[in-house]
Amino acid sequence: MNTKQDYIGVFDSGVGGISVLRHLRRELPNERFLYFGDSANAPYGTRPTGEIRNLTLAAAEKLMERGLKALVVACNTATSAAIEDLRRRYPELIVIGIEPALKPASDRFPGGMVGVMATPATLREEKFARLLNRFADHCQVVKLPAAGLVELVEAGKGNGIEAEELLRPLLEPLYGKLSAVVLGCTHYPFAAGTISRLLGPDTVLLEGGPGTARETKRRLTAAGLLHDGPGEIVVENSLNCARTVELCWSLLEE
Ligand code: DGL
């Protein structure tokens, strides 16, 4: 077992954080990534905040035993519930939390109408209210809670007929009306085809993965902690089920 502190831990409630790992791998090809998805307890986004916080802290503790130099919380829901607790608990560690890409959306579409699709937990948290306040003058934001979509992505069905049926009542009334939709849950890029079809070709989809990967690189560079290869990816999941780990690998190549 690796005990040197040279892994970048990447955590999500399930398979969704793989959409962030795709960008991390591109940005930092020489790094060693340890991905942990807590699919046994997913979805987080419909749980009370205290439960999300406890699950996130427990997962971080397990990852820390493996020797981390940085932790990327590749889950918007876990970030909004627990990022401050994680930073307090591990003051020496680089801790990066993904958040909905509202800034890129408002920079790109000033004055535009922007949807934010996220879990009910992310949309109700104080952290999101603060983010919204920062950009309220720059664009008109429509909240789009998409309960149920995480479960379909966990089952490898993000772009299937069930996802289309689930999302139709939420998205079809907005066909052609939005400048952009922020995918504020890391599972949702794996339903991007369905979302795009329902919103029409003029709505741009934005995700937080690229910004999170750039920020991770910036922080590691500033701390002099970059690894100079060879890169490695380890994928683990609390379900201990080969199919879920295989799904992660196939989503990584999507
Ligand atoms: N992937 C998580 C996020 O980014 C949420 C998934 C869940 O509800 O468990 O918010």
PDB file of C-alpha atoms and ligand atoms in Angstrom:
ATOM      1  CA  MET A   1       0.000   0.000   0.000  1.00  0.00           C
ATOM      2  CA  ASN A   2       1.164   3.512  -0.831  1.00  0.00           C
ATOM      3  CA  THR A   3       1.970   5.458   2.328  1.00  0.00           C
ATOM      4  CA  LYS A   4       3.890   8.372   0.814  1.00  0.00           C
ATOM      5  CA  GLN A   5       1.784  11.470   0.535  1.00  0.00           C
ATOM      6  CA  ASP A   6       1.668  11.592  -3.206  1.00  0.00           C
ATOM      7  CA  TYR A   7      -1.872  10.753  -4.239  1.00  0.00           C
ATOM      8  CA  ILE A   8      -4.407  13.329  -5.271  1.00  0.00           C
ATOM      9  CA  GLY A   9      -7.610  12.002  -3.715  1.00  0.00           C
ATOM     10  CA  VAL A  10     -10.732  12.605  -5.798  1.00  0.00           C
ATOM     11  CA  PHE A  11     -14.014  12.094  -4.017  1.00  0.00           C
ATOM     12  CA  ASP A  12     -17.648  11.951  -5.096  1.00  0.00           C
ATOM     13  CA  SER A  13     -20.856  10.411  -3.786  1.00  0.00           C
ATOM     14  CA  GLY A  14     -20.610   7.924  -6.659  1.00  0.00           C
ATOM     15  CA  VAL A  15     -19.498   7.744 -10.298  1.00  0.00           C
ATOM     16  CA  GLY A  16     -20.133  11.441 -11.091  1.00  0.00           C
ATOM     17  CA  GLY A  17     -16.720  12.747 -10.052  1.00  0.00           C
ATOM     18  CA  ILE A  18     -15.270  10.836 -12.987  1.00  0.00           C
ATOM     19  CA  SER A  19     -16.424  13.825 -15.082  1.00  0.00           C
ATOM     20  CA  VAL A  20     -13.932  15.894 -13.045  1.00  0.00           C
ATOM     21  CA  LEU A  21     -11.215  13.239 -13.142  1.00  0.00           C
ATOM     22  CA  ARG A  22     -11.368  13.438 -16.970  1.00  0.00           C
ATOM     23  CA  HIS A  23     -10.217  17.062 -16.759  1.00  0.00           C
ATOM     24  CA  LEU A  24      -7.739  16.448 -13.941  1.00  0.00           C
ATOM     25  CA  ARG A  25      -6.049  13.716 -15.945  1.00  0.00           C
ATOM     26  CA  ARG A  26      -5.783  16.000 -18.991  1.00  0.00           C
ATOM     27  CA  GLU A  27      -4.430  18.912 -16.954  1.00  0.00           C
ATOM     28  CA  LEU A  28      -2.081  16.822 -14.777  1.00  0.00           C
ATOM     29  CA  PRO A  29      -1.068  13.704 -16.739  1.00  0.00           C
ATOM     30  CA  ASN A  30       1.906  12.895 -14.489  1.00  0.00           C
ATOM     31  CA  GLU A  31      -0.041  12.738 -11.245  1.00  0.00           C
ATOM     32  CA  ARG A  32      -1.238   9.750  -9.237  1.00  0.00           C
ATOM     33  CA  PHE A  33      -5.009   9.920  -8.690  1.00  0.00           C
ATOM     34  CA  LEU A  34      -6.958   7.876  -6.163  1.00  0.00           C
ATOM     35  CA  TYR A  35     -10.657   8.097  -7.027  1.00  0.00           C
ATOM     36  CA  PHE A  36     -13.208   7.073  -4.425  1.00  0.00           C
ATOM     37  CA  GLY A  37     -16.942   7.016  -5.128  1.00  0.00           C
ATOM     38  CA  ASP A  38     -19.403   6.374  -2.310  1.00  0.00           C
ATOM     39  CA  SER A  39     -22.077   4.729  -4.468  1.00  0.00           C
ATOM     40  CA  ALA A  40     -23.266   2.638  -1.504  1.00  0.00           C
ATOM     41  CA  ASN A  41     -24.631   5.866   0.000  1.00  0.00           C
ATOM     42  CA  ALA A  42     -25.578   7.736  -3.187  1.00  0.00           C
ATOM     43  CA  PRO A  43     -27.474   9.882  -3.819  1.00  0.00           C
ATOM     44  CA  TYR A  44     -26.223  12.460  -1.322  1.00  0.00           C
ATOM     45  CA  GLY A  45     -28.252  15.261  -2.869  1.00  0.00           C
ATOM     46  CA  THR A  46     -31.569  14.310  -1.306  1.00  0.00           C
ATOM     47  CA  ARG A  47     -30.153  13.768   2.222  1.00  0.00           C
ATOM     48  CA  PRO A  48     -30.111  16.204   5.136  1.00  0.00           C
ATOM     49  CA  THR A  49     -26.983  18.387   5.345  1.00  0.00           C
ATOM     50  CA  GLY A  50     -25.673  16.714   8.533  1.00  0.00           C
ATOM     51  CA  GLU A  51     -25.713  13.295   6.885  1.00  0.00           C
ATOM     52  CA  ILE A  52     -23.917  14.574   3.782  1.00  0.00           C
ATOM     53  CA  ARG A  53     -21.283  16.162   6.014  1.00  0.00           C
ATOM     54  CA  ASN A  54     -20.723  12.962   8.033  1.00  0.00           C
ATOM     55  CA  LEU A  55     -20.480  10.773   4.932  1.00  0.00           C
ATOM     56  CA  THR A  56     -18.018  13.188   3.333  1.00  0.00           C
ATOM     57  CA  LEU A  57     -15.811  13.391   6.437  1.00  0.00           C
ATOM     58  CA  ALA A  58     -15.796   9.596   6.771  1.00  0.00           C
ATOM     59  CA  ALA A  59     -14.779   9.170   3.120  1.00  0.00           C
ATOM     60  CA  ALA A  60     -12.033  11.782   3.480  1.00  0.00           C
ATOM     61  CA  GLU A  61     -10.671  10.016   6.543  1.00  0.00           C
ATOM     62  CA  LYS A  62     -10.391   6.751   4.628  1.00  0.00           C
ATOM     63  CA  LEU A  63      -8.642   8.480   1.758  1.00  0.00           C
ATOM     64  CA  MET A  64      -6.222  10.238   4.098  1.00  0.00           C
ATOM     65  CA  GLU A  65      -4.985   6.874   5.367  1.00  0.00           C
ATOM     66  CA  ARG A  66      -3.694   6.197   1.863  1.00  0.00           C
ATOM     67  CA  GLY A  67      -1.361   9.205   1.795  1.00  0.00           C
ATOM     68  CA  LEU A  68      -2.761  12.310   0.104  1.00  0.00           C
ATOM     69  CA  LYS A  69      -1.060  15.540  -0.885  1.00  0.00           C
ATOM     70  CA  ALA A  70      -4.350  17.023  -2.086  1.00  0.00           C
ATOM     71  CA  LEU A  71      -8.052  16.256  -1.948  1.00  0.00           C
ATOM     72  CA  VAL A  72     -10.422  17.245  -4.731  1.00  0.00           C
ATOM     73  CA  VAL A  73     -14.058  17.132  -3.662  1.00  0.00           C
ATOM     74  CA  ALA A  74     -15.530  16.338  -7.078  1.00  0.00           C
ATOM     75  CA  CYS A  75     -19.090  16.628  -5.773  1.00  0.00           C
ATOM     76  CA  ASN A  76     -20.961  19.933  -5.575  1.00  0.00           C
ATOM     77  CA  THR A  77     -23.268  18.537  -2.885  1.00  0.00           C
ATOM     78  CA  ALA A  78     -20.410  17.425  -0.601  1.00  0.00           C
ATOM     79  CA  THR A  79     -18.585  20.713  -1.192  1.00  0.00           C
ATOM     80  CA  SER A  80     -21.568  22.773  -0.108  1.00  0.00           C
ATOM     81  CA  ALA A  81     -22.147  20.653   3.012  1.00  0.00           C
ATOM     82  CA  ALA A  82     -18.611  19.945   4.204  1.00  0.00           C
ATOM     83  CA  ILE A  83     -15.794  21.927   2.581  1.00  0.00           C
ATOM     84  CA  GLU A  84     -15.210  24.182   5.594  1.00  0.00           C
ATOM     85  CA  ASP A  85     -15.155  21.184   7.963  1.00  0.00           C
ATOM     86  CA  LEU A  86     -12.632  19.423   5.717  1.00  0.00           C
ATOM     87  CA  ARG A  87     -10.360  22.469   5.655  1.00  0.00           C
ATOM     88  CA  ARG A  88     -10.557  22.783   9.434  1.00  0.00           C
ATOM     89  CA  ARG A  89      -9.847  19.094   9.943  1.00  0.00           C
ATOM     90  CA  TYR A  90      -6.895  18.946   7.503  1.00  0.00           C
ATOM     91  CA  PRO A  91      -5.249  22.367   7.672  1.00  0.00           C
ATOM     92  CA  GLU A  92      -2.013  21.146   6.024  1.00  0.00           C
ATOM     93  CA  LEU A  93      -3.758  19.533   3.056  1.00  0.00           C
ATOM     94  CA  ILE A  94      -4.637  21.199  -0.245  1.00  0.00           C
ATOM     95  CA  VAL A  95      -8.439  20.856  -0.329  1.00  0.00           C
ATOM     96  CA  ILE A  96     -10.289  21.892  -3.475  1.00  0.00           C
ATOM     97  CA  GLY A  97     -14.056  21.789  -3.795  1.00  0.00           C
ATOM     98  CA  ILE A  98     -15.988  21.990  -7.035  1.00  0.00           C
ATOM     99  CA  GLU A  99     -18.817  24.507  -7.271  1.00  0.00           C
ATOM    100  CA  PRO A 100     -21.362  25.321  -9.978  1.00  0.00           C
ATOM    101  CA  ALA A 101     -19.697  27.170 -12.887  1.00  0.00           C
ATOM    102  CA  LEU A 102     -21.773  30.327 -12.540  1.00  0.00           C
ATOM    103  CA  LYS A 103     -18.818  32.647 -13.017  1.00  0.00           C
ATOM    104  CA  PRO A 104     -17.858  31.297 -16.462  1.00  0.00           C
ATOM    105  CA  ALA A 105     -21.562  31.423 -17.397  1.00  0.00           C
ATOM    106  CA  SER A 106     -22.004  35.057 -16.392  1.00  0.00           C
ATOM    107  CA  ASP A 107     -18.660  36.072 -17.980  1.00  0.00           C
ATOM    108  CA  ARG A 108     -19.718  34.488 -21.239  1.00  0.00           C
ATOM    109  CA  PHE A 109     -23.365  35.534 -21.258  1.00  0.00           C
ATOM    110  CA  PRO A 110     -23.682  38.865 -19.432  1.00  0.00           C
ATOM    111  CA  GLY A 111     -27.351  39.749 -19.055  1.00  0.00           C
ATOM    112  CA  GLY A 112     -28.351  36.296 -20.282  1.00  0.00           C
ATOM    113  CA  MET A 113     -30.739  33.794 -18.782  1.00  0.00           C
ATOM    114  CA  VAL A 114     -28.760  30.936 -17.201  1.00  0.00           C
ATOM    115  CA  GLY A 115     -30.125  27.710 -15.731  1.00  0.00           C
ATOM    116  CA  VAL A 116     -28.368  25.907 -12.882  1.00  0.00           C
ATOM    117  CA  MET A 117     -29.094  22.194 -12.716  1.00  0.00           C
ATOM    118  CA  ALA A 118     -28.047  20.715  -9.385  1.00  0.00           C
ATOM    119  CA  THR A 119     -29.190  18.462  -6.591  1.00  0.00           C
ATOM    120  CA  PRO A 120     -31.835  19.749  -4.161  1.00  0.00           C
ATOM    121  CA  ALA A 121     -29.148  19.872  -1.412  1.00  0.00           C
ATOM    122  CA  THR A 122     -26.761  22.065  -3.434  1.00  0.00           C
ATOM    123  CA  LEU A 123     -29.538  24.481  -4.369  1.00  0.00           C
ATOM    124  CA  ARG A 124     -30.791  24.900  -0.803  1.00  0.00           C
ATOM    125  CA  GLU A 125     -27.373  25.453   0.842  1.00  0.00           C
ATOM    126  CA  GLU A 126     -26.099  28.797   2.070  1.00  0.00           C
ATOM    127  CA  LYS A 127     -22.997  28.415  -0.117  1.00  0.00           C
ATOM    128  CA  PHE A 128     -25.142  28.459  -3.248  1.00  0.00           C
ATOM    129  CA  ALA A 129     -27.122  31.477  -2.018  1.00  0.00           C
ATOM    130  CA  ARG A 130     -23.814  33.343  -1.646  1.00  0.00           C
ATOM    131  CA  LEU A 131     -22.706  32.313  -5.144  1.00  0.00           C
ATOM    132  CA  LEU A 132     -26.047  33.419  -6.534  1.00  0.00           C
ATOM    133  CA  ASN A 133     -25.764  36.806  -4.821  1.00  0.00           C
ATOM    134  CA  ARG A 134     -22.380  37.407  -6.413  1.00  0.00           C
ATOM    135  CA  PHE A 135     -23.783  36.961  -9.896  1.00  0.00           C
ATOM    136  CA  ALA A 136     -27.390  38.117  -9.487  1.00  0.00           C
ATOM    137  CA  ASP A 137     -26.620  41.454 -11.165  1.00  0.00           C
ATOM    138  CA  HIS A 138     -24.825  39.842 -14.090  1.00  0.00           C
ATOM    139  CA  CYS A 139     -27.333  37.290 -15.311  1.00  0.00           C
ATOM    140  CA  GLN A 140     -30.797  35.962 -14.611  1.00  0.00           C
ATOM    141  CA  VAL A 141     -30.554  32.590 -12.894  1.00  0.00           C
ATOM    142  CA  VAL A 142     -33.174  29.830 -13.051  1.00  0.00           C
ATOM    143  CA  LYS A 143     -32.794  27.011 -10.498  1.00  0.00           C
ATOM    144  CA  LEU A 144     -33.357  23.541 -11.934  1.00  0.00           C
ATOM    145  CA  PRO A 145     -33.355  20.818  -9.252  1.00  0.00           C
ATOM    146  CA  ALA A 146     -33.046  17.486 -11.016  1.00  0.00           C
ATOM    147  CA  ALA A 147     -33.794  14.863  -8.336  1.00  0.00           C
ATOM    148  CA  GLY A 148     -33.635  11.345  -9.761  1.00  0.00           C
ATOM    149  CA  LEU A 149     -30.990  11.941 -12.418  1.00  0.00           C
ATOM    150  CA  VAL A 150     -28.080  10.856 -10.213  1.00  0.00           C
ATOM    151  CA  GLU A 151     -29.650   7.414  -9.742  1.00  0.00           C
ATOM    152  CA  LEU A 152     -29.928   6.975 -13.525  1.00  0.00           C
ATOM    153  CA  VAL A 153     -26.291   7.994 -14.087  1.00  0.00           C
ATOM    154  CA  GLU A 154     -25.252   5.572 -11.320  1.00  0.00           C
ATOM    155  CA  ALA A 155     -27.023   2.860 -13.327  1.00  0.00           C
ATOM    156  CA  GLY A 156     -25.192   3.888 -16.530  1.00  0.00           C
ATOM    157  CA  LYS A 157     -28.401   5.331 -18.007  1.00  0.00           C
ATOM    158  CA  GLY A 158     -27.674   9.067 -18.179  1.00  0.00           C
ATOM    159  CA  ASN A 159     -28.480   9.224 -21.866  1.00  0.00           C
ATOM    160  CA  GLY A 160     -31.305   6.700 -21.998  1.00  0.00           C
ATOM    161  CA  ILE A 161     -35.037   7.054 -22.461  1.00  0.00           C
ATOM    162  CA  GLU A 162     -35.709   7.137 -18.696  1.00  0.00           C
ATOM    163  CA  ALA A 163     -33.467  10.183 -18.276  1.00  0.00           C
ATOM    164  CA  GLU A 164     -35.249  11.882 -21.151  1.00  0.00           C
ATOM    165  CA  GLU A 165     -38.641  11.198 -19.562  1.00  0.00           C
ATOM    166  CA  LEU A 166     -37.483  12.357 -16.143  1.00  0.00           C
ATOM    167  CA  LEU A 167     -36.048  15.629 -17.474  1.00  0.00           C
ATOM    168  CA  ARG A 168     -38.674  16.508 -20.081  1.00  0.00           C
ATOM    169  CA  PRO A 169     -41.119  18.334 -17.726  1.00  0.00           C
ATOM    170  CA  LEU A 170     -38.239  20.315 -16.202  1.00  0.00           C
ATOM    171  CA  LEU A 171     -36.378  21.281 -19.362  1.00  0.00           C
ATOM    172  CA  GLU A 172     -38.691  21.214 -22.361  1.00  0.00           C
ATOM    173  CA  PRO A 173     -40.579  24.400 -21.339  1.00  0.00           C
ATOM    174  CA  LEU A 174     -37.184  26.141 -21.538  1.00  0.00           C
ATOM    175  CA  TYR A 175     -36.379  24.957 -25.058  1.00  0.00           C
ATOM    176  CA  GLY A 176     -34.488  27.700 -26.900  1.00  0.00           C
ATOM    177  CA  LYS A 177     -34.849  30.155 -24.008  1.00  0.00           C
ATOM    178  CA  LEU A 178     -31.611  29.800 -22.037  1.00  0.00           C
ATOM    179  CA  SER A 179     -28.186  31.116 -23.026  1.00  0.00           C
ATOM    180  CA  ALA A 180     -26.484  28.471 -20.896  1.00  0.00           C
ATOM    181  CA  VAL A 181     -27.086  25.747 -18.367  1.00  0.00           C
ATOM    182  CA  VAL A 182     -24.573  25.157 -15.622  1.00  0.00           C
ATOM    183  CA  LEU A 183     -24.275  21.464 -14.807  1.00  0.00           C
ATOM    184  CA  GLY A 184     -23.960  21.938 -11.047  1.00  0.00           C
ATOM    185  CA  CYS A 185     -23.722  18.256 -10.224  1.00  0.00           C
ATOM    186  CA  THR A 186     -20.776  16.193 -11.408  1.00  0.00           C
ATOM    187  CA  HIS A 187     -23.053  13.343 -12.491  1.00  0.00           C
ATOM    188  CA  TYR A 188     -24.882  15.507 -15.032  1.00  0.00           C
ATOM    189  CA  PRO A 189     -22.196  15.718 -17.753  1.00  0.00           C
ATOM    190  CA  PHE A 190     -22.998  12.035 -18.268  1.00  0.00           C
ATOM    191  CA  ALA A 191     -26.535  13.062 -19.262  1.00  0.00           C
ATOM    192  CA  ALA A 192     -25.353  15.947 -21.449  1.00  0.00           C
ATOM    193  CA  GLY A 193     -26.763  14.467 -24.656  1.00  0.00           C
ATOM    194  CA  THR A 194     -30.269  14.238 -23.172  1.00  0.00           C
ATOM    195  CA  ILE A 195     -30.078  17.682 -21.563  1.00  0.00           C
ATOM    196  CA  SER A 196     -28.901  19.277 -24.782  1.00  0.00           C
ATOM    197  CA  ARG A 197     -31.623  17.645 -26.841  1.00  0.00           C
ATOM    198  CA  LEU A 198     -34.320  18.924 -24.477  1.00  0.00           C
ATOM    199  CA  LEU A 199     -32.954  22.491 -24.330  1.00  0.00           C
ATOM    200  CA  GLY A 200     -32.096  22.907 -27.979  1.00  0.00           C
ATOM    201  CA  PRO A 201     -28.849  23.608 -29.834  1.00  0.00           C
ATOM    202  CA  ASP A 202     -28.585  27.270 -28.787  1.00  0.00           C
ATOM    203  CA  THR A 203     -28.109  26.520 -25.080  1.00  0.00           C
ATOM    204  CA  VAL A 204     -24.480  26.021 -24.071  1.00  0.00           C
ATOM    205  CA  LEU A 205     -23.763  23.490 -21.299  1.00  0.00           C
ATOM    206  CA  LEU A 206     -21.054  24.406 -18.801  1.00  0.00           C
ATOM    207  CA  GLU A 207     -19.443  22.201 -16.163  1.00  0.00           C
ATOM    208  CA  GLY A 208     -17.147  22.883 -13.217  1.00  0.00           C
ATOM    209  CA  GLY A 209     -14.560  20.199 -14.056  1.00  0.00           C
ATOM    210  CA  PRO A 210     -12.197  22.301 -16.214  1.00  0.00           C
ATOM    211  CA  GLY A 211     -11.967  25.118 -13.635  1.00  0.00           C
ATOM    212  CA  THR A 212     -11.458  22.642 -10.803  1.00  0.00           C
ATOM    213  CA  ALA A 213      -8.639  20.911 -12.700  1.00  0.00           C
ATOM    214  CA  ARG A 214      -6.913  24.252 -13.439  1.00  0.00           C
ATOM    215  CA  GLU A 215      -7.228  25.296  -9.795  1.00  0.00           C
ATOM    216  CA  THR A 216      -5.756  21.957  -8.642  1.00  0.00           C
ATOM    217  CA  LYS A 217      -2.782  22.439 -10.950  1.00  0.00           C
ATOM    218  CA  ARG A 218      -2.314  26.020  -9.795  1.00  0.00           C
ATOM    219  CA  ARG A 219      -2.331  25.038  -6.106  1.00  0.00           C
ATOM    220  CA  LEU A 220       0.043  22.087  -6.551  1.00  0.00           C
ATOM    221  CA  THR A 221       2.414  24.215  -8.614  1.00  0.00           C
ATOM    222  CA  ALA A 222       2.406  26.993  -6.023  1.00  0.00           C
ATOM    223  CA  ALA A 223       3.142  24.474  -3.258  1.00  0.00           C
ATOM    224  CA  GLY A 224       5.929  22.812  -5.282  1.00  0.00           C
ATOM    225  CA  LEU A 225       4.073  19.503  -5.080  1.00  0.00           C
ATOM    226  CA  LEU A 226       3.808  18.463  -8.728  1.00  0.00           C
ATOM    227  CA  HIS A 227       4.703  14.839  -9.466  1.00  0.00           C
ATOM    228  CA  ASP A 228       6.908  14.250 -12.485  1.00  0.00           C
ATOM    229  CA  GLY A 229       5.408  10.971 -13.584  1.00  0.00           C
ATOM    230  CA  PRO A 230       4.519   8.336 -14.399  1.00  0.00           C
ATOM    231  CA  GLY A 231       0.825   9.101 -13.919  1.00  0.00           C
ATOM    232  CA  GLU A 232      -1.537   6.568 -12.390  1.00  0.00           C
ATOM    233  CA  ILE A 233      -5.269   6.247 -11.740  1.00  0.00           C
ATOM    234  CA  VAL A 234      -6.748   4.008  -9.042  1.00  0.00           C
ATOM    235  CA  VAL A 235     -10.545   3.688  -8.930  1.00  0.00           C
ATOM    236  CA  GLU A 236     -12.342   2.446  -5.817  1.00  0.00           C
ATOM    237  CA  ASN A 237     -15.973   2.417  -4.748  1.00  0.00           C
ATOM    238  CA  SER A 238     -17.793   1.716  -1.485  1.00  0.00           C
ATOM    239  CA  LEU A 239     -20.135  -0.723  -3.267  1.00  0.00           C
ATOM    240  CA  ASN A 240     -17.259  -3.138  -3.817  1.00  0.00           C
ATOM    241  CA  CYS A 241     -18.938  -4.158  -7.017  1.00  0.00           C
ATOM    242  CA  ALA A 242     -16.931  -4.832 -10.162  1.00  0.00           C
ATOM    243  CA  ARG A 243     -19.701  -3.410 -12.396  1.00  0.00           C
ATOM    244  CA  THR A 244     -19.594  -0.007 -10.714  1.00  0.00           C
ATOM    245  CA  VAL A 245     -15.807   0.208 -11.035  1.00  0.00           C
ATOM    246  CA  GLU A 246     -16.097  -0.840 -14.702  1.00  0.00           C
ATOM    247  CA  LEU A 247     -18.721   1.868 -15.243  1.00  0.00           C
ATOM    248  CA  CYS A 248     -16.246   4.408 -13.831  1.00  0.00           C
ATOM    249  CA  TRP A 249     -13.566   3.319 -16.289  1.00  0.00           C
ATOM    250  CA  SER A 250     -15.939   3.497 -19.226  1.00  0.00           C
ATOM    251  CA  LEU A 251     -17.243   6.955 -18.168  1.00  0.00           C
ATOM    252  CA  LEU A 252     -13.625   8.109 -17.940  1.00  0.00           C
ATOM    253  CA  GLU A 253     -13.244   7.400 -21.651  1.00  0.00           C
ATOM    254  CA  GLU A 254     -16.623   8.945 -22.682  1.00  0.00           C
TER     255      GLU A 254
HETATM  256  N1  DGL B   1     -22.219  14.314  -7.881  1.00  0.00           N
HETATM  257  C1  DGL B   1     -22.812  15.051  -6.822  1.00  0.00           C
HETATM  258  C2  DGL B   1     -22.746  16.553  -7.075  1.00  0.00           C
HETATM  259  O1  DGL B   1     -21.890  17.018  -7.785  1.00  0.00           O
HETATM  260  C3  DGL B   1     -24.192  14.714  -6.370  1.00  0.00           C
HETATM  261  C4  DGL B   1     -24.682  13.348  -6.467  1.00  0.00           C
HETATM  262  C5  DGL B   1     -25.618  12.889  -5.365  1.00  0.00           C
HETATM  263  O2  DGL B   1     -26.719  13.431  -5.180  1.00  0.00           O
HETATM  264  O3  DGL B   1     -25.179  11.961  -4.712  1.00  0.00           O
HETATM  265  O4  DGL B   1     -23.529  17.291  -6.542  1.00  0.00           O
END
